[in-house]
Short mmCIF file of C-alpha atoms in Angstrom, two decimals:
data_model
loop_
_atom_site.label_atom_id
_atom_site.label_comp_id
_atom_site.label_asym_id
_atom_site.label_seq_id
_atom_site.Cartn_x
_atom_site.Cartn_y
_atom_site.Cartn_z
CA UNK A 1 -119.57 67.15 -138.33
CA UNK A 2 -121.67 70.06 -139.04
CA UNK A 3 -122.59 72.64 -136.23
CA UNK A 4 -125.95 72.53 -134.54
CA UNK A 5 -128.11 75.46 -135.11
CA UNK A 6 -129.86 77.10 -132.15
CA UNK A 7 -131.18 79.93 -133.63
CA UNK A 8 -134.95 79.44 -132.99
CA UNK A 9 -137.15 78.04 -130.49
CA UNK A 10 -137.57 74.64 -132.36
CA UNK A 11 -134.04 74.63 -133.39
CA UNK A 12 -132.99 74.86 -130.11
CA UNK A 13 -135.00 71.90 -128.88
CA UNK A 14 -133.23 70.03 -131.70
CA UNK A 15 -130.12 70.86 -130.77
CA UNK A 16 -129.99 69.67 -127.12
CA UNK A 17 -131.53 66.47 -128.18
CA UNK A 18 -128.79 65.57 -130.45
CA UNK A 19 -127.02 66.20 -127.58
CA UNK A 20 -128.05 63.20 -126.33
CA UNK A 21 -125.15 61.17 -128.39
CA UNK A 22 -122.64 62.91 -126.25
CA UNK A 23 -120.35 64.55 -128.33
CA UNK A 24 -118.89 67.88 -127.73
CA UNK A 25 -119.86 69.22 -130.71
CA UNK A 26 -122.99 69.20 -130.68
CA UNK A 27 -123.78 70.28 -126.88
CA UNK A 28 -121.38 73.68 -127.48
CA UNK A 29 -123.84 75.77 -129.03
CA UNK A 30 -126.52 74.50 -127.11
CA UNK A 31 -124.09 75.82 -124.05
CA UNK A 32 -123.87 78.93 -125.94
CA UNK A 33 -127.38 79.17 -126.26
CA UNK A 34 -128.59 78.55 -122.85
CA UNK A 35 -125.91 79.58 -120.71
CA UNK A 36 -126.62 82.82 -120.27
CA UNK A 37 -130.55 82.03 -119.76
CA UNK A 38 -129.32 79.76 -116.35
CA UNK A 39 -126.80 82.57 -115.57
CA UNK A 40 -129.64 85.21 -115.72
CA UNK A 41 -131.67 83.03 -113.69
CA UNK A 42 -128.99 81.75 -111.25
CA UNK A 43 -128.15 85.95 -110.40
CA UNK A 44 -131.76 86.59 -109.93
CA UNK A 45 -132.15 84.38 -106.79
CA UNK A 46 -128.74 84.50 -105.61
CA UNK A 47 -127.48 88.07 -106.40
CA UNK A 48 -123.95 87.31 -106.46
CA UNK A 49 -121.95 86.50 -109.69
CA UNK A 50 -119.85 83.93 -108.36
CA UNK A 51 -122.36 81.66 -106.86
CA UNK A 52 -124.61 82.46 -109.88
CA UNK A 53 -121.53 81.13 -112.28
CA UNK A 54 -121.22 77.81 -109.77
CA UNK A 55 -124.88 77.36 -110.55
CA UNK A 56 -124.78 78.01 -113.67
CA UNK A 57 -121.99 75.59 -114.62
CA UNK A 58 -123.66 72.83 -112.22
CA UNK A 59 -126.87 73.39 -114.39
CA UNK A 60 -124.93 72.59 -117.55
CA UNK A 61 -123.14 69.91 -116.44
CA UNK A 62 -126.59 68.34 -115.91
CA UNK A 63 -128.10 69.21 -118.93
CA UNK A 64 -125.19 67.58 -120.85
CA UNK A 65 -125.08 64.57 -118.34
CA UNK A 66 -129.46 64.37 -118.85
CA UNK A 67 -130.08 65.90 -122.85
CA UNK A 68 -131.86 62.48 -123.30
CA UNK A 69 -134.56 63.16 -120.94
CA UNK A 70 -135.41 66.35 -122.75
CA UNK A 71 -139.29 66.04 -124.03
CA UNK A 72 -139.74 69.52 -126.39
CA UNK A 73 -143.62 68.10 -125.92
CA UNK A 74 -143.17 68.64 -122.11
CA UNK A 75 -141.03 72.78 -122.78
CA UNK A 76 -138.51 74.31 -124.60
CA UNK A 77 -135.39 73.75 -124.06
CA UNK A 78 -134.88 77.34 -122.52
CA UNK A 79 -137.96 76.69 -120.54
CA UNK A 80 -136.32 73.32 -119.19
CA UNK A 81 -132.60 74.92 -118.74
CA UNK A 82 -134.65 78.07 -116.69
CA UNK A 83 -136.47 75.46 -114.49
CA UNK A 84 -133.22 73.58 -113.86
CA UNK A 85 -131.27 76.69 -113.12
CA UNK A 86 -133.90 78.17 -110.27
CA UNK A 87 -134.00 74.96 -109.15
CA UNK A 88 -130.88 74.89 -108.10
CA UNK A 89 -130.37 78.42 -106.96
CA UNK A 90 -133.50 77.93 -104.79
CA UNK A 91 -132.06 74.47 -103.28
CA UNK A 92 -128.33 76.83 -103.03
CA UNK A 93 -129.78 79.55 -100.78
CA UNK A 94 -131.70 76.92 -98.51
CA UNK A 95 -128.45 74.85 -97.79
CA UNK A 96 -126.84 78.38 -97.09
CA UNK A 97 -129.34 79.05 -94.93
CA UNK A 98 -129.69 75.86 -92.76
CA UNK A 99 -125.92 75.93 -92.53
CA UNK A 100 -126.14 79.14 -91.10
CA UNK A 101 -129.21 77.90 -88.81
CA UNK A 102 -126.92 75.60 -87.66
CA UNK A 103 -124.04 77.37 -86.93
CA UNK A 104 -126.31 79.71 -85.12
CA UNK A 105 -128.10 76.97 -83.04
CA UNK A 106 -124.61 75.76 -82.27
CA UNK A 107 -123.26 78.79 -81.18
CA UNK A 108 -125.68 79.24 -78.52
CA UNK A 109 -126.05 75.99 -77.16
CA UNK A 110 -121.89 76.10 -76.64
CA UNK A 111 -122.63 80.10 -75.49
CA UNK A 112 -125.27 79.04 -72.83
CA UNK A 113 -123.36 76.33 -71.49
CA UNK A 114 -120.25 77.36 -71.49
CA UNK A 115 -119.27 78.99 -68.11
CA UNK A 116 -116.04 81.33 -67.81
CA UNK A 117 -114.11 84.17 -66.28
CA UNK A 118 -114.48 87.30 -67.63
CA UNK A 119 -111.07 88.31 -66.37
CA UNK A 120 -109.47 85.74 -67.63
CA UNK A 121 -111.02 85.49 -71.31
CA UNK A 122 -110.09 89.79 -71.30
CA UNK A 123 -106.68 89.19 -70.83
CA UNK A 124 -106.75 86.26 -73.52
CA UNK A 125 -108.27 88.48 -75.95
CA UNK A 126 -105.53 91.01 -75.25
CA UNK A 127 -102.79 88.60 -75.77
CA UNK A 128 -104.31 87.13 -79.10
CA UNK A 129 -105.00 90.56 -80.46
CA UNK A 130 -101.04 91.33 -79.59
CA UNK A 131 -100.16 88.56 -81.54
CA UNK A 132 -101.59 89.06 -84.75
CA UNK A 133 -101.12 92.31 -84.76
CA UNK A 134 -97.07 91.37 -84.22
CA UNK A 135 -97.92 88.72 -87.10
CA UNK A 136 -99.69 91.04 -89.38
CA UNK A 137 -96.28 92.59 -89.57
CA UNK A 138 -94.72 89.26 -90.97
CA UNK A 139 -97.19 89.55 -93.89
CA UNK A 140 -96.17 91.53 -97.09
CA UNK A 141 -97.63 94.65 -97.64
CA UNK A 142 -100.14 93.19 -100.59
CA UNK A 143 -100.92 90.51 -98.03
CA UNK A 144 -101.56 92.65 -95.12
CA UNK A 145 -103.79 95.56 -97.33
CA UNK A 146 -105.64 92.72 -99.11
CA UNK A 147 -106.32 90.80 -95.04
CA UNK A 148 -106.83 93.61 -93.46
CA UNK A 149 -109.52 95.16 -96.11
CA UNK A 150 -111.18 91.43 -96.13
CA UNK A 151 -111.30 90.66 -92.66
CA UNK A 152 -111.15 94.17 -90.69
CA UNK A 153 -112.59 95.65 -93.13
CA UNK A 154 -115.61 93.77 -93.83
CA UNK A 155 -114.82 93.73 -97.44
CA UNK A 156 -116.06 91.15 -99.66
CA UNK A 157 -112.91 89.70 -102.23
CA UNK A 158 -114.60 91.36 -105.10
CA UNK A 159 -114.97 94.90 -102.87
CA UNK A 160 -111.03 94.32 -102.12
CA UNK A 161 -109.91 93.62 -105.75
CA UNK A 162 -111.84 96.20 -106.54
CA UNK A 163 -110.38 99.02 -103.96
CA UNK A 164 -107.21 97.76 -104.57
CA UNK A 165 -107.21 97.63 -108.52
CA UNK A 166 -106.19 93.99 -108.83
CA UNK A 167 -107.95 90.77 -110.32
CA UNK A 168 -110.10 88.58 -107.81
CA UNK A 169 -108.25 85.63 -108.35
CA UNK A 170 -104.99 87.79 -107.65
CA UNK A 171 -106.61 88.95 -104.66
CA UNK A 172 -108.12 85.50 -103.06
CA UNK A 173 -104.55 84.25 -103.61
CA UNK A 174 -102.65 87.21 -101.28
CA UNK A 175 -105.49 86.38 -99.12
CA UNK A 176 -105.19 82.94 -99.10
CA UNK A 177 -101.59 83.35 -98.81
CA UNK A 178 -101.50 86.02 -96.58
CA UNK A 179 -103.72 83.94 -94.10
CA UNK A 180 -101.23 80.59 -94.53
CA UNK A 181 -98.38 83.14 -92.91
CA UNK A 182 -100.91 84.27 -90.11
CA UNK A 183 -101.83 80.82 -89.28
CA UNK A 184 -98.09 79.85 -89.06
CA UNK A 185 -97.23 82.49 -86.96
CA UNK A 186 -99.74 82.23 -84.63
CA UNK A 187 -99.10 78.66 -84.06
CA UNK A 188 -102.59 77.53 -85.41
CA UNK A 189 -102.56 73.72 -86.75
CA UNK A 190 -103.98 73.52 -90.71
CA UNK A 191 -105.79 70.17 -89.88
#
């Protein structure tokens, strides 16, 4: 079957309407054609890459799973994939921010009620602290740098792999890993 061009505006349009048949073929150089469009978009309201790539793979997932709708009388396709993309960057950064209403709104109805011995919760603090510093040591050195960096640190993943010259995925997985150990250590159930 021969390739769709998308090399102009009208072309374009043309292209994600054949897509509408729902072959491969034709929808992969309308993804190379718009992609980076609903990346550019995604980054602009989100300002980080890796949400911005979630977004931007959501937003061509539905352009695939809705090319029939498309209506070039209506937009471009660019104009349409742009729309979709804020869209759901926009609707990203409200969910991240009610969820972090709520945790908020929970944490100080459980602070306010919550009534305790200062004494007491010093000396469990003390104890905790002892024991992950005693199972930090249990942790490999690649484990412990990348945890330590990440969660003492305040490092994002990307900062760590970054200070400690190694991929991200390399480094979420000694993190990941790293806090598996911790967890079974300390006695702390995975459920």
């Amino acid at each position: 079957m021969a390739t769709a061009r998308t090399s102009g505006p009208d072309a374009l349009d043309a292209a994600l309407i054949a897509c509408a048949t729902g072959t491969a073929d034709t929808f992969a150089p309308v993804y190379d054609a718009l992609s980076p469009a609903a990346y550019g978009t995604a980054l602009a309201v989100l300002r980080d890459p890796d949400h911005a790539a979630e977004v931007t793979q959501d937003v061509m997932v539905e352009l695939w799973q809705t090319a029939a709708r498309f209506d070039p009388a209506r937009g471009s396709a660019r104009t349409w994939v742009v729309t979709l993309a804020r869209r759901r960057a926009v609707d990203r950064v409200r969910s991240e921010q009610a969820r972090r209403h709520r945790d908020q709104r929970d944490m100080d109805q459980s602070g306010a009620t919550a009534q305790y011995d200062v004494v007491v919760e010093h000396v469990e603090q003390r104890l905790e602290a002892a024991g992950v510093r005693r199972c930090l040591g249990s942790l490999t050195q690649t484990q412990r740098d990348a945890v330590l960096r990440a969660y003492y640190g305040d490092r994002t993943y990307r900062e760590v792999a970054e200070d400690l010259g190694a991929s991200l995925p390399t480094i979420k997985s000694r993190i990941r890993d790293g806090l598996i150990r911790l967890r079974t250590c300390l006695g702390v159930d995975h459920g």
